[in-house]
mmCIF file of C-alpha atoms and ligand atoms in Angstrom:
data_model
loop_
_atom_site.group_PDB
_atom_site.id
_atom_site.type_symbol
_atom_site.label_atom_id
_atom_site.label_comp_id
_atom_site.label_asym_id
_atom_site.label_seq_id
_atom_site.Cartn_x
_atom_site.Cartn_y
_atom_site.Cartn_z
ATOM 1 C CA MET A 1 65.440 25.128 -6.670
ATOM 2 C CA THR A 2 63.943 28.557 -6.197
ATOM 3 C CA GLY A 3 65.382 31.948 -6.652
ATOM 4 C CA TYR A 4 65.506 31.980 -10.436
ATOM 5 C CA ASP A 5 63.423 33.998 -12.877
ATOM 6 C CA SER A 6 60.798 31.503 -13.954
ATOM 7 C CA LYS A 7 59.712 33.811 -16.789
ATOM 8 C CA ALA A 8 63.247 34.154 -18.341
ATOM 9 C CA ARG A 9 63.359 32.799 -21.891
ATOM 10 C CA HIS A 10 66.424 33.011 -24.136
ATOM 11 C CA ASN A 11 65.861 32.655 -27.806
ATOM 12 C CA THR A 12 68.605 30.003 -28.263
ATOM 13 C CA PRO A 13 69.045 28.319 -31.650
ATOM 14 C CA LEU A 14 67.277 25.219 -30.221
ATOM 15 C CA ALA A 15 64.419 27.371 -28.811
ATOM 16 C CA ARG A 16 63.871 28.768 -32.360
ATOM 17 C CA LYS A 17 64.001 25.292 -33.916
ATOM 18 C CA LEU A 18 61.497 23.900 -31.307
ATOM 19 C CA LYS A 19 59.122 26.770 -31.794
ATOM 20 C CA ASP A 20 59.104 26.202 -35.590
ATOM 21 C CA ASP A 21 58.330 22.600 -34.834
ATOM 22 C CA ILE A 22 55.461 23.486 -32.444
ATOM 23 C CA ILE A 23 53.998 25.918 -35.042
ATOM 24 C CA ARG A 24 54.064 23.148 -37.622
ATOM 25 C CA HIS A 25 53.007 20.144 -35.548
ATOM 26 C CA GLY A 26 51.418 21.457 -32.393
ATOM 27 C CA PRO A 27 52.488 21.325 -28.722
ATOM 28 C CA MET A 28 55.201 18.756 -27.881
ATOM 29 C CA ASP A 29 55.235 16.315 -25.032
ATOM 30 C CA ILE A 30 57.948 16.521 -22.306
ATOM 31 C CA PRO A 31 60.069 13.510 -23.392
ATOM 32 C CA THR A 32 60.318 15.029 -26.893
ATOM 33 C CA TYR A 33 61.324 18.412 -25.444
ATOM 34 C CA MET A 34 63.913 16.862 -23.104
ATOM 35 C CA ARG A 35 65.371 14.621 -25.737
ATOM 36 C CA ALA A 36 65.811 17.597 -28.056
ATOM 37 C CA CYS A 37 67.441 19.683 -25.292
ATOM 38 C CA LEU A 38 69.962 16.919 -24.574
ATOM 39 C CA LEU A 39 70.429 15.118 -27.788
ATOM 40 C CA ASP A 40 69.350 17.314 -30.774
ATOM 41 C CA PRO A 41 72.001 16.490 -33.387
ATOM 42 C CA ASP A 42 72.830 20.211 -33.948
ATOM 43 C CA TYR A 43 72.044 21.929 -30.707
ATOM 44 C CA GLY A 44 71.610 19.294 -27.997
ATOM 45 C CA TYR A 45 73.391 19.994 -24.719
ATOM 46 C CA TYR A 46 75.141 16.607 -24.680
ATOM 47 C CA ARG A 47 76.181 16.806 -28.334
ATOM 48 C CA ALA A 48 78.331 19.890 -27.872
ATOM 49 C CA SER A 49 78.825 20.811 -24.292
ATOM 50 C CA THR A 50 81.684 19.493 -22.177
ATOM 51 C CA ALA A 51 80.434 21.453 -19.223
ATOM 52 C CA ILE A 52 81.135 18.959 -16.363
ATOM 53 C CA GLY A 53 83.495 20.151 -13.603
ATOM 54 C CA LYS A 54 84.412 23.259 -11.647
ATOM 55 C CA GLY A 55 84.700 25.510 -14.696
ATOM 56 C CA GLY A 56 81.522 24.130 -16.351
ATOM 57 C CA ASP A 57 77.843 24.042 -15.574
ATOM 58 C CA PHE A 58 77.707 21.379 -12.853
ATOM 59 C CA ILE A 59 80.082 19.142 -10.825
ATOM 60 C CA THR A 60 79.695 15.452 -10.237
ATOM 61 C CA ALA A 61 80.928 13.118 -7.495
ATOM 62 C CA PRO A 62 84.017 11.803 -9.333
ATOM 63 C CA GLU A 63 85.101 15.364 -10.061
ATOM 64 C CA ILE A 64 84.709 16.241 -6.353
ATOM 65 C CA SER A 65 86.917 13.466 -4.927
ATOM 66 C CA GLN A 66 89.082 10.734 -6.425
ATOM 67 C CA VAL A 67 87.912 8.522 -3.585
ATOM 68 C CA PHE A 68 84.501 8.089 -5.280
ATOM 69 C CA GLY A 69 85.951 6.440 -8.377
ATOM 70 C CA GLU A 70 88.484 4.419 -6.387
ATOM 71 C CA LEU A 71 85.705 2.899 -4.206
ATOM 72 C CA ILE A 72 83.701 2.009 -7.378
ATOM 73 C CA GLY A 73 86.884 0.318 -8.745
ATOM 74 C CA LEU A 74 87.183 -1.757 -5.608
ATOM 75 C CA TRP A 75 83.482 -2.499 -5.701
ATOM 76 C CA SER A 76 83.931 -3.778 -9.258
ATOM 77 C CA VAL A 77 86.765 -6.082 -8.180
ATOM 78 C CA ILE A 78 84.665 -7.699 -5.447
ATOM 79 C CA VAL A 79 81.766 -8.111 -7.854
ATOM 80 C CA TRP A 80 84.066 -9.707 -10.399
ATOM 81 C CA LYS A 81 85.254 -12.148 -7.806
ATOM 82 C CA GLN A 82 81.607 -12.875 -6.845
ATOM 83 C CA MET A 83 80.957 -13.599 -10.572
ATOM 84 C CA GLY A 84 83.793 -16.233 -10.504
ATOM 85 C CA GLU A 85 86.457 -14.074 -12.081
ATOM 86 C CA PRO A 86 85.223 -14.315 -15.720
ATOM 87 C CA ALA A 87 87.851 -13.555 -18.381
ATOM 88 C CA PRO A 88 87.180 -11.680 -20.548
ATOM 89 C CA PHE A 89 84.304 -9.553 -19.237
ATOM 90 C CA ASN A 90 82.971 -6.077 -20.138
ATOM 91 C CA LEU A 91 83.349 -3.266 -17.658
ATOM 92 C CA ILE A 92 80.814 -0.793 -19.057
ATOM 93 C CA GLU A 93 80.353 2.829 -18.001
ATOM 94 C CA LEU A 94 77.232 4.698 -19.193
ATOM 95 C CA GLY A 95 77.819 8.497 -19.700
ATOM 96 C CA PRO A 96 81.389 8.590 -18.480
ATOM 97 C CA GLY A 97 81.691 12.446 -18.468
ATOM 98 C CA ARG A 98 85.414 13.360 -18.411
ATOM 99 C CA GLY A 99 86.518 9.783 -17.766
ATOM 100 C CA THR A 100 87.587 10.664 -14.225
ATOM 101 C CA LEU A 101 85.539 7.938 -12.467
ATOM 102 C CA MET A 102 86.860 5.145 -14.763
ATOM 103 C CA SER A 103 90.402 6.365 -14.460
ATOM 104 C CA ASP A 104 90.307 6.455 -10.663
ATOM 105 C CA ALA A 105 88.460 3.100 -10.625
ATOM 106 C CA LEU A 106 91.127 1.421 -12.798
ATOM 107 C CA ARG A 107 93.940 2.779 -10.714
ATOM 108 C CA ALA A 108 92.375 1.331 -7.524
ATOM 109 C CA ALA A 109 91.457 -1.900 -9.267
ATOM 110 C CA GLY A 110 95.126 -2.315 -10.272
ATOM 111 C CA VAL A 111 95.693 -4.036 -6.904
ATOM 112 C CA ALA A 112 93.969 -7.001 -8.542
ATOM 113 C CA GLY A 113 96.195 -7.413 -11.590
ATOM 114 C CA ASP A 114 94.061 -10.259 -13.093
ATOM 115 C CA PHE A 115 90.995 -7.976 -12.989
ATOM 116 C CA LEU A 116 92.654 -5.496 -15.335
ATOM 117 C CA SER A 117 93.830 -8.084 -17.782
ATOM 118 C CA ALA A 118 90.342 -9.636 -17.883
ATOM 119 C CA ALA A 119 88.489 -6.358 -18.286
ATOM 120 C CA ASP A 120 87.352 -4.929 -21.663
ATOM 121 C CA ILE A 121 86.547 -1.326 -20.864
ATOM 122 C CA CYS A 122 83.464 -0.128 -22.784
ATOM 123 C CA MET A 123 82.530 3.516 -22.664
ATOM 124 C CA VAL A 124 78.991 4.377 -23.802
ATOM 125 C CA GLU A 125 79.189 8.088 -24.719
ATOM 126 C CA ILE A 126 77.241 10.178 -27.193
ATOM 127 C CA ASN A 127 79.377 13.316 -27.009
ATOM 128 C CA THR A 128 82.383 13.213 -29.317
ATOM 129 C CA THR A 129 84.369 15.911 -27.470
ATOM 130 C CA LEU A 130 83.875 14.148 -24.186
ATOM 131 C CA ARG A 131 84.995 10.907 -25.835
ATOM 132 C CA ARG A 132 88.302 12.519 -26.739
ATOM 133 C CA ILE A 133 88.785 13.814 -23.210
ATOM 134 C CA GLN A 134 87.915 10.311 -21.852
ATOM 135 C CA GLU A 135 90.339 8.666 -24.255
ATOM 136 C CA TYR A 136 93.172 11.058 -23.301
ATOM 137 C CA THR A 137 92.502 10.549 -19.526
ATOM 138 C CA LEU A 138 92.297 6.761 -19.769
ATOM 139 C CA ARG A 139 95.260 6.237 -22.126
ATOM 140 C CA ASN A 140 97.402 8.190 -19.700
ATOM 141 C CA ALA A 141 96.006 6.428 -16.673
ATOM 142 C CA THR A 142 96.489 2.910 -18.034
ATOM 143 C CA ASP A 143 99.652 3.200 -20.202
ATOM 144 C CA GLY A 144 97.708 1.515 -23.002
ATOM 145 C CA CYS A 145 97.567 -1.741 -20.870
ATOM 146 C CA VAL A 146 93.843 -2.312 -21.009
ATOM 147 C CA MET A 147 91.387 -2.815 -23.875
ATOM 148 C CA LEU A 148 89.300 0.350 -24.400
ATOM 149 C CA ARG A 149 86.312 0.777 -26.689
ATOM 150 C CA TRP A 150 83.764 3.471 -27.242
ATOM 151 C CA PHE A 151 80.105 3.158 -28.283
ATOM 152 C CA ASP A 152 77.307 5.613 -29.070
ATOM 153 C CA CYS A 153 74.707 3.468 -27.396
ATOM 154 C CA ILE A 154 74.268 0.097 -25.682
ATOM 155 C CA GLU A 155 72.696 -1.482 -28.763
ATOM 156 C CA GLU A 156 75.897 -0.932 -30.697
ATOM 157 C CA LEU A 157 77.818 -2.691 -27.986
ATOM 158 C CA GLN A 158 75.330 -5.585 -27.844
ATOM 159 C CA GLU A 159 75.589 -5.928 -31.574
ATOM 160 C CA ALA A 160 79.394 -6.204 -31.348
ATOM 161 C CA ASP A 161 79.551 -8.576 -28.394
ATOM 162 C CA GLY A 162 76.233 -10.504 -28.159
ATOM 163 C CA LYS A 163 74.559 -10.880 -24.815
ATOM 164 C CA HIS A 164 76.536 -13.697 -23.287
ATOM 165 C CA LYS A 165 79.728 -11.932 -22.226
ATOM 166 C CA PRO A 166 79.622 -11.154 -18.460
ATOM 167 C CA VAL A 167 79.082 -7.519 -17.670
ATOM 168 C CA ILE A 168 79.784 -5.147 -14.789
ATOM 169 C CA LEU A 169 77.978 -1.886 -15.594
ATOM 170 C CA ILE A 170 78.363 1.512 -13.867
ATOM 171 C CA GLY A 171 76.401 4.672 -14.300
ATOM 172 C CA ASN A 172 76.824 7.845 -12.233
ATOM 173 C CA GLU A 173 74.320 10.533 -13.096
ATOM 174 C CA PHE A 174 73.124 8.695 -16.182
ATOM 175 C CA LEU A 175 69.608 7.676 -15.188
ATOM 176 C CA ASP A 176 68.733 11.367 -14.695
ATOM 177 C CA THR A 177 69.159 11.908 -18.500
ATOM 178 C CA LEU A 178 66.127 9.631 -19.138
ATOM 179 C CA PRO A 179 63.127 11.833 -19.893
ATOM 180 C CA PRO A 180 59.885 11.549 -17.885
ATOM 181 C CA THR A 181 56.368 11.997 -19.032
ATOM 182 C CA GLN A 182 54.510 14.602 -17.112
ATOM 183 C CA PHE A 183 50.873 15.026 -16.222
ATOM 184 C CA VAL A 184 49.057 18.082 -14.870
ATOM 185 C CA ARG A 185 45.758 18.378 -12.962
ATOM 186 C CA CYS A 186 43.202 20.714 -14.525
ATOM 187 C CA GLY A 187 39.786 20.953 -12.808
ATOM 188 C CA SER A 188 38.825 17.447 -11.924
ATOM 189 C CA LYS A 189 40.903 15.740 -14.632
ATOM 190 C CA TRP A 190 44.451 14.788 -15.447
ATOM 191 C CA HIS A 191 45.989 16.083 -18.695
ATOM 192 C CA TRP A 192 49.389 15.638 -20.375
ATOM 193 C CA ARG A 193 51.864 18.374 -19.644
ATOM 194 C CA GLN A 194 53.220 19.813 -22.894
ATOM 195 C CA VAL A 195 55.426 22.554 -24.237
ATOM 196 C CA SER A 196 53.677 25.187 -26.361
ATOM 197 C CA ILE A 197 54.092 28.880 -27.318
ATOM 198 C CA ASP A 198 52.468 31.828 -25.456
ATOM 199 C CA GLN A 199 51.208 35.079 -26.943
ATOM 200 C CA ASP A 200 54.664 36.679 -26.524
ATOM 201 C CA ASP A 201 56.204 33.995 -28.730
ATOM 202 C CA ALA A 202 57.885 32.360 -25.748
ATOM 203 C CA LEU A 203 57.967 28.693 -24.710
ATOM 204 C CA GLN A 204 55.519 27.736 -21.970
ATOM 205 C CA PHE A 205 54.197 24.646 -20.202
ATOM 206 C CA SER A 206 50.530 23.922 -20.860
ATOM 207 C CA PRO A 207 48.067 21.112 -20.439
ATOM 208 C CA SER A 208 46.893 19.020 -23.431
ATOM 209 C CA ILE A 209 43.418 19.991 -24.708
ATOM 210 C CA ALA A 210 41.984 16.523 -24.228
ATOM 211 C CA PRO A 211 42.158 14.909 -20.791
ATOM 212 C CA ILE A 212 44.087 11.650 -20.483
ATOM 213 C CA ALA A 213 40.908 9.810 -19.599
ATOM 214 C CA SER A 214 39.430 10.249 -23.102
ATOM 215 C CA GLU A 215 42.218 8.206 -24.628
ATOM 216 C CA PHE A 216 43.805 6.279 -21.727
ATOM 217 C CA PRO A 217 41.193 5.701 -19.035
ATOM 218 C CA GLU A 218 43.408 3.238 -17.132
ATOM 219 C CA LEU A 219 46.288 5.645 -16.874
ATOM 220 C CA SER A 220 43.951 8.310 -15.649
ATOM 221 C CA GLN A 221 42.475 6.020 -13.019
ATOM 222 C CA ASP A 222 45.929 5.013 -11.919
ATOM 223 C CA LEU A 223 46.968 8.660 -11.396
ATOM 224 C CA GLU A 224 43.775 9.265 -9.482
ATOM 225 C CA ALA A 225 44.471 6.237 -7.240
ATOM 226 C CA VAL A 226 48.058 7.339 -6.458
ATOM 227 C CA PHE A 227 47.221 11.077 -6.075
ATOM 228 C CA PRO A 228 43.493 11.157 -5.103
ATOM 229 C CA GLY A 229 41.907 14.619 -5.190
ATOM 230 C CA ALA A 230 45.088 16.371 -6.088
ATOM 231 C CA ASP A 231 44.983 20.167 -6.263
ATOM 232 C CA VAL A 232 44.661 21.943 -9.609
ATOM 233 C CA ASP A 233 48.048 22.516 -11.298
ATOM 234 C CA THR A 234 49.627 19.521 -9.484
ATOM 235 C CA VAL A 235 52.309 18.117 -11.757
ATOM 236 C CA VAL A 236 53.175 14.418 -11.643
ATOM 237 C CA SER A 237 56.202 12.856 -13.433
ATOM 238 C CA ARG A 238 56.751 9.359 -14.554
ATOM 239 C CA THR A 239 59.781 7.900 -16.232
ATOM 240 C CA SER A 240 59.538 4.749 -18.249
ATOM 241 C CA PHE A 241 62.423 2.441 -17.412
ATOM 242 C CA ASN A 242 61.381 -0.272 -19.867
ATOM 243 C CA GLY A 243 64.413 0.519 -22.118
ATOM 244 C CA LEU A 244 66.655 0.090 -19.104
ATOM 245 C CA THR A 245 65.512 -3.422 -18.334
ATOM 246 C CA ASP A 246 65.130 -4.525 -22.007
ATOM 247 C CA ARG A 247 68.307 -3.030 -23.406
ATOM 248 C CA ILE A 248 70.685 -1.577 -20.825
ATOM 249 C CA LEU A 249 70.350 -4.459 -18.447
ATOM 250 C CA GLY A 250 69.561 -7.030 -21.154
ATOM 251 C CA TRP A 251 72.695 -9.205 -20.594
ATOM 252 C CA ASP A 252 72.688 -12.833 -19.457
ATOM 253 C CA ASN A 253 75.078 -12.270 -16.606
ATOM 254 C CA VAL A 254 75.130 -8.678 -15.268
ATOM 255 C CA ALA A 255 75.842 -6.685 -12.133
ATOM 256 C CA ALA A 256 75.004 -2.982 -12.349
ATOM 257 C CA LEU A 257 75.532 -0.006 -10.027
ATOM 258 C CA MET A 258 73.603 3.168 -10.725
ATOM 259 C CA ILE A 259 74.031 6.283 -8.608
ATOM 260 C CA ASP A 260 71.843 9.291 -9.043
ATOM 261 C CA TYR A 261 69.831 11.987 -7.305
ATOM 262 C CA GLY A 262 66.278 11.117 -6.766
ATOM 263 C CA ASP A 263 63.407 9.916 -4.605
ATOM 264 C CA THR A 264 62.128 6.632 -3.419
ATOM 265 C CA SER A 265 58.470 7.547 -3.366
ATOM 266 C CA SER A 266 56.097 8.059 -6.338
ATOM 267 C CA MET A 267 56.694 11.514 -7.699
ATOM 268 C CA ARG A 268 54.472 14.458 -7.275
ATOM 269 C CA GLY A 269 55.889 17.695 -8.410
ATOM 270 C CA ASP A 270 58.055 18.768 -11.228
ATOM 271 C CA CYS A 271 61.136 16.619 -11.366
ATOM 272 C CA LEU A 272 62.788 18.569 -14.218
ATOM 273 C CA GLN A 273 65.788 20.538 -13.275
ATOM 274 C CA ALA A 274 67.928 22.881 -15.412
ATOM 275 C CA VAL A 275 71.422 23.953 -14.426
ATOM 276 C CA ARG A 276 73.717 26.375 -16.123
ATOM 277 C CA ASN A 277 76.938 27.642 -14.774
ATOM 278 C CA HIS A 278 76.297 26.002 -11.361
ATOM 279 C CA THR A 279 72.977 27.925 -11.078
ATOM 280 C CA TYR A 280 69.501 26.568 -11.349
ATOM 281 C CA GLU A 281 67.163 27.989 -13.951
ATOM 282 C CA HIS A 282 63.664 27.279 -15.339
ATOM 283 C CA PRO A 283 63.704 24.223 -17.632
ATOM 284 C CA LEU A 284 62.394 26.364 -20.510
ATOM 285 C CA THR A 285 64.906 29.249 -20.113
ATOM 286 C CA SER A 286 67.745 28.186 -22.351
ATOM 287 C CA PRO A 287 66.978 24.997 -24.374
ATOM 288 C CA GLY A 288 70.187 23.209 -25.407
ATOM 289 C CA GLU A 289 72.415 25.491 -23.367
ATOM 290 C CA ALA A 290 71.596 24.250 -19.856
ATOM 291 C CA ASP A 291 71.900 20.745 -18.485
ATOM 292 C CA LEU A 292 68.320 19.426 -18.232
ATOM 293 C CA SER A 293 67.909 16.420 -15.958
ATOM 294 C CA ALA A 294 65.100 14.661 -14.167
ATOM 295 C CA LEU A 295 65.082 13.534 -10.521
ATOM 296 C CA VAL A 296 65.105 9.787 -10.655
ATOM 297 C CA ASP A 297 62.079 7.913 -9.367
ATOM 298 C CA PHE A 298 63.721 4.877 -7.773
ATOM 299 C CA HIS A 299 60.339 3.506 -6.740
ATOM 300 C CA GLU A 300 59.227 3.452 -10.402
ATOM 301 C CA LEU A 301 62.545 1.840 -11.408
ATOM 302 C CA GLU A 302 62.016 -0.944 -8.908
ATOM 303 C CA LYS A 303 58.450 -1.500 -10.057
ATOM 304 C CA CYS A 304 59.570 -1.667 -13.697
ATOM 305 C CA ILE A 305 62.221 -4.276 -12.905
ATOM 306 C CA GLN A 306 59.720 -6.307 -10.876
ATOM 307 C CA ARG A 307 57.171 -6.110 -13.672
ATOM 308 C CA THR A 308 59.359 -6.777 -16.660
ATOM 309 C CA ALA A 309 62.380 -8.790 -15.504
ATOM 310 C CA LYS A 310 61.791 -10.377 -12.140
ATOM 311 C CA ASP A 311 62.538 -13.812 -13.495
ATOM 312 C CA ARG A 312 66.179 -12.834 -14.216
ATOM 313 C CA LEU A 313 67.069 -9.636 -12.275
ATOM 314 C CA VAL A 314 67.196 -8.771 -8.584
ATOM 315 C CA ILE A 315 67.433 -5.285 -7.025
ATOM 316 C CA ASP A 316 69.662 -4.311 -4.137
ATOM 317 C CA GLY A 317 68.879 -1.036 -2.354
ATOM 318 C CA PRO A 318 68.361 1.758 -3.098
ATOM 319 C CA VAL A 319 70.443 3.147 -0.222
ATOM 320 C CA ILE A 320 71.531 6.784 0.260
ATOM 321 C CA GLN A 321 75.000 7.563 -1.164
ATOM 322 C CA ALA A 322 76.429 8.264 2.317
ATOM 323 C CA GLU A 323 75.434 4.748 3.492
ATOM 324 C CA PHE A 324 76.754 3.098 0.294
ATOM 325 C CA LEU A 325 80.087 4.860 0.356
ATOM 326 C CA GLY A 326 80.315 4.437 4.114
ATOM 327 C CA SER A 327 79.912 0.664 3.922
ATOM 328 C CA LEU A 328 82.550 0.545 1.140
ATOM 329 C CA GLY A 329 85.005 2.186 3.612
ATOM 330 C CA ILE A 330 85.181 5.770 2.394
ATOM 331 C CA MET A 331 86.440 7.053 5.736
ATOM 332 C CA GLU A 332 89.276 4.485 5.948
ATOM 333 C CA ARG A 333 90.245 5.170 2.349
ATOM 334 C CA ALA A 334 90.222 8.966 2.898
ATOM 335 C CA SER A 335 92.328 8.689 6.109
ATOM 336 C CA HIS A 336 94.792 6.540 4.266
ATOM 337 C CA LEU A 337 95.056 8.982 1.418
ATOM 338 C CA MET A 338 95.371 11.942 3.780
ATOM 339 C CA ALA A 339 98.213 10.275 5.704
ATOM 340 C CA ARG A 340 100.059 9.664 2.390
ATOM 341 C CA ASN A 341 99.426 13.236 1.051
ATOM 342 C CA PRO A 342 99.472 15.565 4.072
ATOM 343 C CA ASP A 343 99.663 18.607 1.857
ATOM 344 C CA LYS A 344 96.331 17.677 0.269
ATOM 345 C CA ALA A 345 94.668 16.523 3.514
ATOM 346 C CA ALA A 346 92.289 19.483 3.815
ATOM 347 C CA GLN A 347 91.173 19.140 0.198
ATOM 348 C CA ILE A 348 90.616 15.374 0.523
ATOM 349 C CA GLU A 349 88.628 15.909 3.736
ATOM 350 C CA ALA A 350 86.478 18.606 2.184
ATOM 351 C CA GLY A 351 85.690 16.493 -0.877
ATOM 352 C CA VAL A 352 84.708 13.488 1.181
ATOM 353 C CA ALA A 353 82.523 15.660 3.480
ATOM 354 C CA ARG A 354 80.691 16.927 0.381
ATOM 355 C CA LEU A 355 79.976 13.476 -0.955
ATOM 356 C CA MET A 356 78.716 12.350 2.500
ATOM 357 C CA SER A 357 76.864 15.554 3.545
ATOM 358 C CA PRO A 358 73.567 14.700 5.233
ATOM 359 C CA GLN A 359 71.997 17.952 3.932
ATOM 360 C CA GLY A 360 73.457 17.444 0.404
ATOM 361 C CA MET A 361 74.884 14.757 -1.825
ATOM 362 C CA GLY A 362 75.030 12.134 0.952
ATOM 363 C CA THR A 363 71.253 11.848 1.124
ATOM 364 C CA ARG A 364 70.061 13.402 -2.153
ATOM 365 C CA PHE A 365 71.946 10.819 -4.108
ATOM 366 C CA LYS A 366 71.014 7.075 -3.941
ATOM 367 C CA ALA A 367 72.779 3.994 -5.063
ATOM 368 C CA ILE A 368 70.860 1.053 -6.533
ATOM 369 C CA GLY A 369 72.247 -2.320 -7.519
ATOM 370 C CA VAL A 370 70.763 -4.627 -10.174
ATOM 371 C CA ARG A 371 72.152 -8.130 -10.640
ATOM 372 C CA SER A 372 71.416 -11.430 -12.358
ATOM 373 C CA LYS A 373 69.463 -13.761 -10.024
ATOM 374 C CA GLU A 374 72.388 -16.143 -9.690
ATOM 375 C CA LEU A 375 74.672 -13.572 -8.101
ATOM 376 C CA PRO A 376 74.960 -12.822 -4.347
ATOM 377 C CA ILE A 377 73.967 -9.485 -2.834
ATOM 378 C CA LEU A 378 76.238 -6.706 -4.207
ATOM 379 C CA PRO A 379 78.807 -5.019 -1.967
ATOM 380 C CA GLY A 380 77.562 -1.833 -0.253
ATOM 381 C CA PHE A 381 73.955 -3.025 -0.062
ATOM 382 C CA ALA A 382 74.056 -5.564 2.799
HETATM 383 N N1 SAH B 1 79.172 10.035 -15.199
HETATM 384 C C1 SAH B 1 79.791 11.312 -15.350
HETATM 385 C C2 SAH B 1 79.010 12.340 -16.207
HETATM 386 C C3 SAH B 1 77.554 12.546 -15.927
HETATM 387 S S1 SAH B 1 76.802 13.647 -17.010
HETATM 388 C C4 SAH B 1 80.216 11.902 -14.028
HETATM 389 O O1 SAH B 1 79.780 11.385 -13.025
HETATM 390 O O2 SAH B 1 80.979 12.901 -13.987
HETATM 391 C C5 SAH B 1 76.001 12.566 -18.203
HETATM 392 C C6 SAH B 1 76.952 11.901 -19.185
HETATM 393 O O3 SAH B 1 76.166 11.086 -19.980
HETATM 394 C C7 SAH B 1 77.736 12.729 -20.125
HETATM 395 O O4 SAH B 1 78.964 12.131 -20.344
HETATM 396 C C8 SAH B 1 76.826 12.736 -21.377
HETATM 397 O O5 SAH B 1 77.583 13.165 -22.543
HETATM 398 C C9 SAH B 1 76.367 11.379 -21.404
HETATM 399 N N2 SAH B 1 75.132 11.079 -22.104
HETATM 400 C C10 SAH B 1 73.975 11.760 -21.913
HETATM 401 N N3 SAH B 1 72.998 11.127 -22.642
HETATM 402 C C11 SAH B 1 73.520 10.052 -23.223
HETATM 403 C C12 SAH B 1 72.991 9.061 -24.078
HETATM 404 N N4 SAH B 1 71.763 9.073 -24.484
HETATM 405 N N5 SAH B 1 73.876 8.109 -24.559
HETATM 406 C C13 SAH B 1 75.157 8.104 -24.143
HETATM 407 N N6 SAH B 1 75.708 9.079 -23.298
HETATM 408 C C14 SAH B 1 74.867 10.046 -22.898
#
């Protein structure tokens, strides 16, 4: 993530809006900054941009190979059988991008005809342009044979359906949109990391004036215990996953699969990452015009589920993506596809190699399963 100009600042419309805000109300915390970058109603990246895919800012696994979505479709069929073939049930996707994953998944799941007729497909998507692309892709892929609904957020879906309907939930590169809080070490104390304005009227990261200890002594002690004697300027990130357990996984009968890039140890260092036109840049360079995401702290996610929901939810994994896809039979599926489409064999092989790469996506991405206590271990995690 090096090689970019860390001083570059573009005066985007959102940068101007945020600076006005900082002048009025003082420095802003990192979650406020990140939420604005992604979701500001006028200039947020995910309100306007449709920049996923080869021609956009970044590419995701389902856009690299159809095998990815197909395996998730087969995964969903096995889970549905483990659940006792409930009908109807909600098949929910969080942040479905261009709809490619769901369309590949439904095609593969078509081998189990009963699954498709039992499934109510629920797409949770905030971006109206992406919604239209998803709708077009899915209507074409399913010939109008399945029930399709769109929601802005999970609360809206829970309001419509209650919490009792069984749920299979999928999210690829959704967790990385959840904003972390960041802390920075100054002298012998931990401070909040904030966004403020420097003397050249540019956005900068800076520590809060008051140390954390003056207001939250326990948090400060906790940071000290996990990162004892950390060097000055050490940045630590922590994402709160409480909303995930309360709301996103707040169903009576649920099996969820989340795949994302991230770490399984507590996070030292700056987990924020900005990507524009397939190139990394500094997270403050072009607010609202670059995809801003946060490396997922799977360790913190596990701790949160243990702390808040261990009486009803069980975690499987995390395992690296290569292991997860390997155990679902990606190699067999790819060989089968290559044999049937010899003219596309090289392309299929290259796509699968990219998803499985030991130096790249295969290890950087992890899969985690979360399920209601009553369900058996989810496929791919044995
Ligand atoms: N899963 C897709 C896209 C990942 S990008 C893929 O693998 O290709 C993140 C997706 O989440 C986008 O579709 C974005 O519009 C959506 N999104 C981001 N924040 C959201 C939020 N708070 N609520 C609903 N959707 C959101």
